[in-house]
PDB file of C-alpha atoms in Angstrom:
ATOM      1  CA  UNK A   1      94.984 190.464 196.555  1.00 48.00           C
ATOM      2  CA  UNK A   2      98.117 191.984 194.729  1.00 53.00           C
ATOM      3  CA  UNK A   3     100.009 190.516 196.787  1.00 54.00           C
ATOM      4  CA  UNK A   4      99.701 187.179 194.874  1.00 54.00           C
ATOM      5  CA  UNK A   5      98.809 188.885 191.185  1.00 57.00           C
ATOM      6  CA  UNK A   6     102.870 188.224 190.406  1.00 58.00           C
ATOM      7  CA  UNK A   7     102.649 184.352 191.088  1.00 56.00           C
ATOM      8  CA  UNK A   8     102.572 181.923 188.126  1.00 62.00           C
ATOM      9  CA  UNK A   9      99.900 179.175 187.309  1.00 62.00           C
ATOM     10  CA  UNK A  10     101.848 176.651 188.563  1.00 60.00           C
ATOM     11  CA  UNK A  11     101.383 178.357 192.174  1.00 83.00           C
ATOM     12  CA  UNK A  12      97.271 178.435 192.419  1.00 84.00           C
ATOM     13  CA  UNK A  13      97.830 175.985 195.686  1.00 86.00           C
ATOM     14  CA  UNK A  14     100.231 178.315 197.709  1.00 89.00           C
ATOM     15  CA  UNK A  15      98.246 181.595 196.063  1.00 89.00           C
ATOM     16  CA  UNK A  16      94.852 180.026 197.940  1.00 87.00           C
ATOM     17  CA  UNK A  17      96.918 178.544 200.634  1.00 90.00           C
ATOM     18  CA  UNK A  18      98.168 182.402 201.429  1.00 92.00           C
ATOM     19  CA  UNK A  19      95.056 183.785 201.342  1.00 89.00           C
ATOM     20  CA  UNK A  20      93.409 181.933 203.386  1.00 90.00           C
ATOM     21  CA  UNK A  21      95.899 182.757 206.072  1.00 94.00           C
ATOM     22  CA  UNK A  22      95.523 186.154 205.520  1.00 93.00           C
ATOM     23  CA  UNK A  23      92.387 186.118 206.147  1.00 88.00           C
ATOM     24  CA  UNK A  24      92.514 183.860 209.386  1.00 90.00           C
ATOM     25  CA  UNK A  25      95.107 186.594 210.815  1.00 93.00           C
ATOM     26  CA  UNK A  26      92.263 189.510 210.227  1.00 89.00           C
ATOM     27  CA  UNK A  27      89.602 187.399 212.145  1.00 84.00           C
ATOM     28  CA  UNK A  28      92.104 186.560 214.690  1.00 88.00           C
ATOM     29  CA  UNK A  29      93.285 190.427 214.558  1.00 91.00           C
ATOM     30  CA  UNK A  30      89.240 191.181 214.687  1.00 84.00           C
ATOM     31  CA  UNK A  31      88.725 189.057 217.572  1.00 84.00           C
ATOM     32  CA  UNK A  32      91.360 190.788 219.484  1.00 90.00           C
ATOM     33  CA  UNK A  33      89.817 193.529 218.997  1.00 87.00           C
ATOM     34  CA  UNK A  34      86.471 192.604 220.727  1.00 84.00           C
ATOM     35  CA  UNK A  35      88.212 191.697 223.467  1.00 87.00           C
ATOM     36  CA  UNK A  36      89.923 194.394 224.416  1.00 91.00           C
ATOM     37  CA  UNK A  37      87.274 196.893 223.865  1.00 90.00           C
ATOM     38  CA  UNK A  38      84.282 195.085 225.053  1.00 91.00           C
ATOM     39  CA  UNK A  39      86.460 194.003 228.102  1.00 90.00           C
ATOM     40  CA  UNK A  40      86.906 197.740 228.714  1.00 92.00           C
ATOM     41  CA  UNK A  41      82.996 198.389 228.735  1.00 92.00           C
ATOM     42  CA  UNK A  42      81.352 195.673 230.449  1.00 92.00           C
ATOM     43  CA  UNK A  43      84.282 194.242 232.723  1.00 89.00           C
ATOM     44  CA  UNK A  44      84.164 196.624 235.961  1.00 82.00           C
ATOM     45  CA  UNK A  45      86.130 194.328 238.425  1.00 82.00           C
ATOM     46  CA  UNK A  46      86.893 190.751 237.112  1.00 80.00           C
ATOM     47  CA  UNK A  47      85.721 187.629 239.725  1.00 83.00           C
ATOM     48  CA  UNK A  48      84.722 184.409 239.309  1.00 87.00           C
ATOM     49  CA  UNK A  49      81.339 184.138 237.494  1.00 88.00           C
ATOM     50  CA  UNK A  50      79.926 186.744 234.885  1.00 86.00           C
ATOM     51  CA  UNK A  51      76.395 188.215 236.375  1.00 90.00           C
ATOM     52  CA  UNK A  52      73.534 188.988 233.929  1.00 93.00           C
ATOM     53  CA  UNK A  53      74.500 192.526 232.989  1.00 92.00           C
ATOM     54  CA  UNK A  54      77.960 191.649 232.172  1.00 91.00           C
ATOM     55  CA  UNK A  55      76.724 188.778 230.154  1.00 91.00           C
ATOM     56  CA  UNK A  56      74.352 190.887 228.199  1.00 95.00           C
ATOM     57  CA  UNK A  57      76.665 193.567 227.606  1.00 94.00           C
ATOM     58  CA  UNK A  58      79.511 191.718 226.119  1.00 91.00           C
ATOM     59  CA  UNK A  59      77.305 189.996 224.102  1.00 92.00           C
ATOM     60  CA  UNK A  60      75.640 193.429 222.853  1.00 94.00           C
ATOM     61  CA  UNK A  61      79.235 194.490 222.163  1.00 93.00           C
ATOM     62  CA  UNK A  62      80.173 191.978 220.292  1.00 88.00           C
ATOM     63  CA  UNK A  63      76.816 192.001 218.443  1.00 92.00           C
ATOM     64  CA  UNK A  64      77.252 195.426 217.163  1.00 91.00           C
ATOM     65  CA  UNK A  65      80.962 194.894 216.429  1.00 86.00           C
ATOM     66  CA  UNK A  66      79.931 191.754 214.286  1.00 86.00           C
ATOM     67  CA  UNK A  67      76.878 193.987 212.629  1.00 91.00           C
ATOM     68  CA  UNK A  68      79.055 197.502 212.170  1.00 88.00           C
ATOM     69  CA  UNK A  69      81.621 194.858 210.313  1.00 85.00           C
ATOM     70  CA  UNK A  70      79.019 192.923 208.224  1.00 88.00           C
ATOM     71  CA  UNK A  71      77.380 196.709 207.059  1.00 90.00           C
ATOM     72  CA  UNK A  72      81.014 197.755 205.621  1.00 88.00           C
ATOM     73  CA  UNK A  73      81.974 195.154 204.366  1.00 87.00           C
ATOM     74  CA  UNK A  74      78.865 194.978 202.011  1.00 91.00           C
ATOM     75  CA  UNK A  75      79.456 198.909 201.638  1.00 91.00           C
ATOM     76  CA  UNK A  76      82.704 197.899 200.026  1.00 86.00           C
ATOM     77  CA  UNK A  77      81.678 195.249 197.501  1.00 88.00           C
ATOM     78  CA  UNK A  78      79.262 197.371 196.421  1.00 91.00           C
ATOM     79  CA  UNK A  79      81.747 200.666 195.670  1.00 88.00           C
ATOM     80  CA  UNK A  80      83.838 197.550 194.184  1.00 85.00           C
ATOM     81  CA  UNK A  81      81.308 196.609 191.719  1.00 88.00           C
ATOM     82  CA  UNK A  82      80.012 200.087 191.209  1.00 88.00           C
ATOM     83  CA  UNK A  83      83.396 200.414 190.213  1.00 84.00           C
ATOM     84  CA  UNK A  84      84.141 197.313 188.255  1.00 83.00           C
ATOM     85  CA  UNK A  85      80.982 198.538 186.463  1.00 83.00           C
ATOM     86  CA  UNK A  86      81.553 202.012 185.460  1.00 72.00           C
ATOM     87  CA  UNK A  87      79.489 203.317 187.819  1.00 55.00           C
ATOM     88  CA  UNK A  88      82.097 206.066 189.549  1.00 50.00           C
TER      89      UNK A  88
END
């Protein structure tokens, strides 16, 4: 978010309006992400219908992608306000 510390009052609209595109390009970024690895585990030969196993595992790698990114995110807001606090 310093990125956007240096705009004025009068630019609150474009400040939020910039953020939130930021953080559409990380999900989008994220998503990427999943595919390419969790094509690379479960995808041995593409045709034209996913069996069960396939199904399973991408969703399990996706899963655990979506948990491992949940856990540090939380890890982070709380070093954040152990910081903000005095706590480090």
């Amino acid at each position: 978010m310093s990125d956007f510390e240096n705009l004025s009052g009068n630019d609150k609209e474009l400040q939020e309006f910039l953020m939130i595109e930021k953080q559409k390009a990380q999900v989008n970024a994220q998503i990427h992400e999943f595919n390419e690895i969790c094509w690379e585990k479960c995808i041995g030969k593409p045709s034209t219908k996913l069996d069960h196993a396939t199904e399973t595992c991408l969703s399990n790698c996706v899963d655990r992608f979506i948990d491992t990114s949940l856990l540090i995110t939380q890890r982070f807001a709380q070093m954040l306000q152990k910081q903000s606090s005095g706590g480090m």
